[in-house]
Coordinates of N, CA and C in Angstrom, one line a residue:
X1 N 137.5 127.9 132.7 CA 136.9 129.1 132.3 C 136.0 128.8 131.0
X2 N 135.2 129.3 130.8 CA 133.8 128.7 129.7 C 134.5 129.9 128.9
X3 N 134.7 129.3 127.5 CA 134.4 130.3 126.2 C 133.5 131.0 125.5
X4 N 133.4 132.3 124.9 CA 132.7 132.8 124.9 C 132.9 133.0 123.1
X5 N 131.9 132.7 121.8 CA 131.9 132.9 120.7 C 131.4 133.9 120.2
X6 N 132.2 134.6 119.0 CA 131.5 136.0 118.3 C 130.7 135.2 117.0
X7 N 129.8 135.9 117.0 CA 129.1 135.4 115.5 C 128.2 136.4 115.6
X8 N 128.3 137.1 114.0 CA 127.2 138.3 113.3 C 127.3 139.5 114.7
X9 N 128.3 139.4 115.2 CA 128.2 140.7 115.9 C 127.8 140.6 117.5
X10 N 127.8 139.2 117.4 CA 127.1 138.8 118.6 C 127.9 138.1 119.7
X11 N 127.5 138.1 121.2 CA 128.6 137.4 121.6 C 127.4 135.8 122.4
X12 N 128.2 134.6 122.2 CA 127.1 133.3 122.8 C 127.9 132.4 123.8
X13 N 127.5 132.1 124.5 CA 128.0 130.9 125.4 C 128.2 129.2 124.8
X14 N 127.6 129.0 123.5 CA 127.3 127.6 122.9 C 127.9 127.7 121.3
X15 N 128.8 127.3 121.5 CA 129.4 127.2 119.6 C 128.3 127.2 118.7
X16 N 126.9 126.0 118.8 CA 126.4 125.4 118.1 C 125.5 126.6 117.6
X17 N 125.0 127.7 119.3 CA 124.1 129.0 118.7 C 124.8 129.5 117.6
X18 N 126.2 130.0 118.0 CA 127.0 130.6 117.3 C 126.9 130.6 115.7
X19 N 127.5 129.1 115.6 CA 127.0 128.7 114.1 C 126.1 129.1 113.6
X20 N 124.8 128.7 114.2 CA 123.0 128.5 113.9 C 123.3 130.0 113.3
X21 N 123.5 130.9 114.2 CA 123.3 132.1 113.7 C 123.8 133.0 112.4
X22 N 124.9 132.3 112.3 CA 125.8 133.1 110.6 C 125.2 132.0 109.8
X23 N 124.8 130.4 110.2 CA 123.9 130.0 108.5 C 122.5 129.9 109.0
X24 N 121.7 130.4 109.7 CA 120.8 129.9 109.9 C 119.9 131.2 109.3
X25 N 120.2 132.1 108.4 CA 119.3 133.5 108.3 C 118.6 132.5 107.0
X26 N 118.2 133.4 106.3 CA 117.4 133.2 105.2 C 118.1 133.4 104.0
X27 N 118.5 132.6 103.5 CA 119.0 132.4 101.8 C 120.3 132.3 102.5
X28 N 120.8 132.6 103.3 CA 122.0 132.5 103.2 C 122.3 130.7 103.0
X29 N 121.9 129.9 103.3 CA 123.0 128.2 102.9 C 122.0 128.2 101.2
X30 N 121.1 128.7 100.9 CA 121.2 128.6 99.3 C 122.7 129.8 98.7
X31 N 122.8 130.6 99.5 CA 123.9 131.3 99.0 C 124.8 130.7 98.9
X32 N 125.2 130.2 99.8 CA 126.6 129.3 100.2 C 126.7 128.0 99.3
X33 N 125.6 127.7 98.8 CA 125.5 126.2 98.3 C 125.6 126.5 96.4
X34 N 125.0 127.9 96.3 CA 125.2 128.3 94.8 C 126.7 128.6 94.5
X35 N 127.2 129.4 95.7 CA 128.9 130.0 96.1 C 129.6 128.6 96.2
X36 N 129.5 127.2 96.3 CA 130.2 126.2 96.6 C 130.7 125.7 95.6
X37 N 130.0 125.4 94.3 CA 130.5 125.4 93.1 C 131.6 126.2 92.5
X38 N 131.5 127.4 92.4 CA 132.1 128.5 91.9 C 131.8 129.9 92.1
X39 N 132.7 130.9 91.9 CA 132.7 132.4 92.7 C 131.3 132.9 91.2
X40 N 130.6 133.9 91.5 CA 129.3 134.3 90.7 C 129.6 135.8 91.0
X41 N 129.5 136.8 89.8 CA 129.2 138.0 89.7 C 127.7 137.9 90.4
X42 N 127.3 139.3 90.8 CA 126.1 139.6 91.8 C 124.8 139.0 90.6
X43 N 124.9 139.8 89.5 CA 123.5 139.9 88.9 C 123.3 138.1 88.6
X44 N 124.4 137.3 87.9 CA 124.6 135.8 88.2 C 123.8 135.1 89.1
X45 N 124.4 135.2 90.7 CA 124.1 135.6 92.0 C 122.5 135.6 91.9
X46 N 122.0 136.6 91.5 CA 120.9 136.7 91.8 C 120.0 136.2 90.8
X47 N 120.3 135.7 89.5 CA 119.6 135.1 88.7 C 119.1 133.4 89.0
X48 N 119.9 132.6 89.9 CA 120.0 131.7 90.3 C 118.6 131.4 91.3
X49 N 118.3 132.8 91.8 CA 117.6 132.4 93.1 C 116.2 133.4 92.9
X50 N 115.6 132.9 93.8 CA 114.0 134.2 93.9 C 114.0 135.1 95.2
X51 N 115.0 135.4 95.1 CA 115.4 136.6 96.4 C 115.4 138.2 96.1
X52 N 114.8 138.6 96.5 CA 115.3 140.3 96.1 C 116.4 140.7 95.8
X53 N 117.1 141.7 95.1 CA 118.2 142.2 94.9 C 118.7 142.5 96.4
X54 N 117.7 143.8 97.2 CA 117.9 143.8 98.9 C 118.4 143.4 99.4
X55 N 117.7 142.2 99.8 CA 118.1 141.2 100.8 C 119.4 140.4 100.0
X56 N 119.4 139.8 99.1 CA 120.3 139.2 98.6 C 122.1 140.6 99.0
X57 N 122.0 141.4 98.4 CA 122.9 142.0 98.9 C 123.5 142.1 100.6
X58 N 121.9 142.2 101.5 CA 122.3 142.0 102.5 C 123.0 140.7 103.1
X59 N 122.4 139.9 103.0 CA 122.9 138.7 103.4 C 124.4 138.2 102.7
X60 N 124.7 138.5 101.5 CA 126.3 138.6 101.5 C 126.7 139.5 102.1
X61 N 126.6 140.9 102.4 CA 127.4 141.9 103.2 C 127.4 140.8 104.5
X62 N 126.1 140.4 105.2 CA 126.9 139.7 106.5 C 127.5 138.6 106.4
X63 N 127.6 137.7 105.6 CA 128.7 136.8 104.7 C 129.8 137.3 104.8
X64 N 130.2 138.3 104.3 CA 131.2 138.7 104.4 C 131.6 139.8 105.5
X65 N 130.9 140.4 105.9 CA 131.4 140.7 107.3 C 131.8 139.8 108.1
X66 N 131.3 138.2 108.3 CA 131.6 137.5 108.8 C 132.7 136.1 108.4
X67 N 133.2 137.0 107.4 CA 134.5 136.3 107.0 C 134.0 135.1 106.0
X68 N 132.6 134.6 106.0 CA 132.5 133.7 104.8 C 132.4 133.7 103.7
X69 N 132.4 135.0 103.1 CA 132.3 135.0 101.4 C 133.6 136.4 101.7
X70 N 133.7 135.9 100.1 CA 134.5 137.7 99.7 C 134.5 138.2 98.6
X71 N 134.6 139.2 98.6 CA 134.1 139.9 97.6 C 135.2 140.3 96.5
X72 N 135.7 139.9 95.3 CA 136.7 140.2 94.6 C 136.4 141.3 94.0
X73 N 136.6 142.8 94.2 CA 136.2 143.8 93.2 C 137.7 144.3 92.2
X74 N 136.8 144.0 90.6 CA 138.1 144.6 90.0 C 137.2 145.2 88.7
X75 N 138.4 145.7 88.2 CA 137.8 146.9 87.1 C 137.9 146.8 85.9
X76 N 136.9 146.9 85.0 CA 136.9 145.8 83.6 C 136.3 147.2 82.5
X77 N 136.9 147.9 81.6 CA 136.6 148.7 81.1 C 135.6 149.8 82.0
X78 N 136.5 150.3 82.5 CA 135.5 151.5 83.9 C 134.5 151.4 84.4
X79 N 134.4 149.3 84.7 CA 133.3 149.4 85.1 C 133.7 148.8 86.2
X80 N 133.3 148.6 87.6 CA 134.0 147.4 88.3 C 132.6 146.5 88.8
X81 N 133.5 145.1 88.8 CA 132.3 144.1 89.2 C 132.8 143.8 90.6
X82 N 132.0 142.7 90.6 CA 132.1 142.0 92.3 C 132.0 140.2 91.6
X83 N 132.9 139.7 92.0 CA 133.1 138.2 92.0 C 133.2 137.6 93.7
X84 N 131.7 137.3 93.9 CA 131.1 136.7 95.1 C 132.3 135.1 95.5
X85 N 133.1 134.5 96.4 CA 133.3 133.2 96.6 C 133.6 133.0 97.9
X86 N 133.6 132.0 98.2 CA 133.4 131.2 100.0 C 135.0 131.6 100.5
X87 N 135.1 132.1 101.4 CA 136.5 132.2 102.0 C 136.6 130.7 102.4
X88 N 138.0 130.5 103.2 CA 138.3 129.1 103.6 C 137.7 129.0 104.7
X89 N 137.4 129.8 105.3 CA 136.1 129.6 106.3 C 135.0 129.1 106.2
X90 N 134.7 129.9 104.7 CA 132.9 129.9 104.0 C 133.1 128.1 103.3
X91 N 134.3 127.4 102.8 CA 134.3 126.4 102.4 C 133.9 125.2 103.8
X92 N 134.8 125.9 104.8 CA 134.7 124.7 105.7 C 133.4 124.6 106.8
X93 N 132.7 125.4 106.2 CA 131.1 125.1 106.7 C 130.8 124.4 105.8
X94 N 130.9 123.9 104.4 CA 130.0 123.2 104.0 C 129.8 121.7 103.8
X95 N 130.6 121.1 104.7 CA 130.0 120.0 104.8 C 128.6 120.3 106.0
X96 N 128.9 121.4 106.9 CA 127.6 121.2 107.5 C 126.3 121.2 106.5
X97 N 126.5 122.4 106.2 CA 125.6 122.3 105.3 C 124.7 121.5 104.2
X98 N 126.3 120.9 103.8 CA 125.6 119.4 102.7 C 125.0 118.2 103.4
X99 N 125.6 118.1 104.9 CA 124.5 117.2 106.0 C 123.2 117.8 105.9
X100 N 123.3 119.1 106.3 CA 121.6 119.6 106.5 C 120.6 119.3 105.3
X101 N 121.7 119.7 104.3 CA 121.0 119.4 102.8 C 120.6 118.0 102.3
X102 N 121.3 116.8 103.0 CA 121.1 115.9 103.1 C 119.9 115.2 103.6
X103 N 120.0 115.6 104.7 CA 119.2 115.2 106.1 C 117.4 116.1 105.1
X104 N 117.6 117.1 105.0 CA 116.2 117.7 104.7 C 115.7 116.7 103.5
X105 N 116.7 116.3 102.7 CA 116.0 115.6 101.5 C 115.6 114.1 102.2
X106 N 115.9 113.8 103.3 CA 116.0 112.5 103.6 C 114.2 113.0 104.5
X107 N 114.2 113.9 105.6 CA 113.2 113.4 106.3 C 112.1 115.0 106.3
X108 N 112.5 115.6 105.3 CA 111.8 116.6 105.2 C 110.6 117.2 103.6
X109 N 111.1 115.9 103.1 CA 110.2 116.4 101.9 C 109.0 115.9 101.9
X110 N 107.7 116.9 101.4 CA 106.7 116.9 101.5 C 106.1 116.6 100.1
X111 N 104.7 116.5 99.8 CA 103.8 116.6 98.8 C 103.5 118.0 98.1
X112 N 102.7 118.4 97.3 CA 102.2 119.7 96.9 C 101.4 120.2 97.9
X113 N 100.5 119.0 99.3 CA 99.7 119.8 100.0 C 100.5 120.1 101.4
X114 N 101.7 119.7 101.3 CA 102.5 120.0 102.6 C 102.7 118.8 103.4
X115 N 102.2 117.9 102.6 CA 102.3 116.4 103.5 C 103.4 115.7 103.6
X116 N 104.3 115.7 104.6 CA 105.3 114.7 105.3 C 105.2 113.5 103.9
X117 N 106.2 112.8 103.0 CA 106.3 111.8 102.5 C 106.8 110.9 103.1

């Protein structure tokens, strides 16, 4: 019987789509790679990167819809924050990721005019 994988809501016949598709959006493996180090309040979070507030919010909501980040909300003089960090899920993607990160710095960097080095 062939297995069938859920990822972002979705259902695929190939693990590998499956994956592609919860890191393969936009900002999300810089999210994961800022999140790898250590858990970041949002505004933190967003100072790090040149992403919209928007989208950046979005892309952790599906992070964590998807069980890879979580979201610690607690209450600090009636205010409450959010402490962004990798679930053990969101950890154990990243060695893919540090390969990808790898691999890009090995056969993907370019010049200022976009030229292959």
């Amino acid at each position: 019987m062939e297995k069938t994988y859920l990822a972002d809501q979705q259902l695929f016949s190939c693990p590998v789509e499956a994956t592609t598709s919860l890191i393969g959006k936009k900002w999300v493996p810089t999210i994961m790679l800022t999140l790898a180090d250590n858990p970041y309040r949002f505004e933190e979070l967003h100072k790090t990167m040149s992403v919209s507030r928007k989208v950046l919010k979005q892309q952790l909501d599906r992070l964590i819809n998807n069980g890879l980040v979580f979201n610690d909300k607690y209450s600090n003089d009636n205010q409450v924050t959010s402490l962004y960090s990798l679930t053990e899920e969101g950890k154990s993607l990243m060695p893919i990721i540090f390969a990808m990160k790898k691999w890009g710095n090995q056969y993907l960097v370019c010049d200022a005019g976009g030229n292959l080095s």
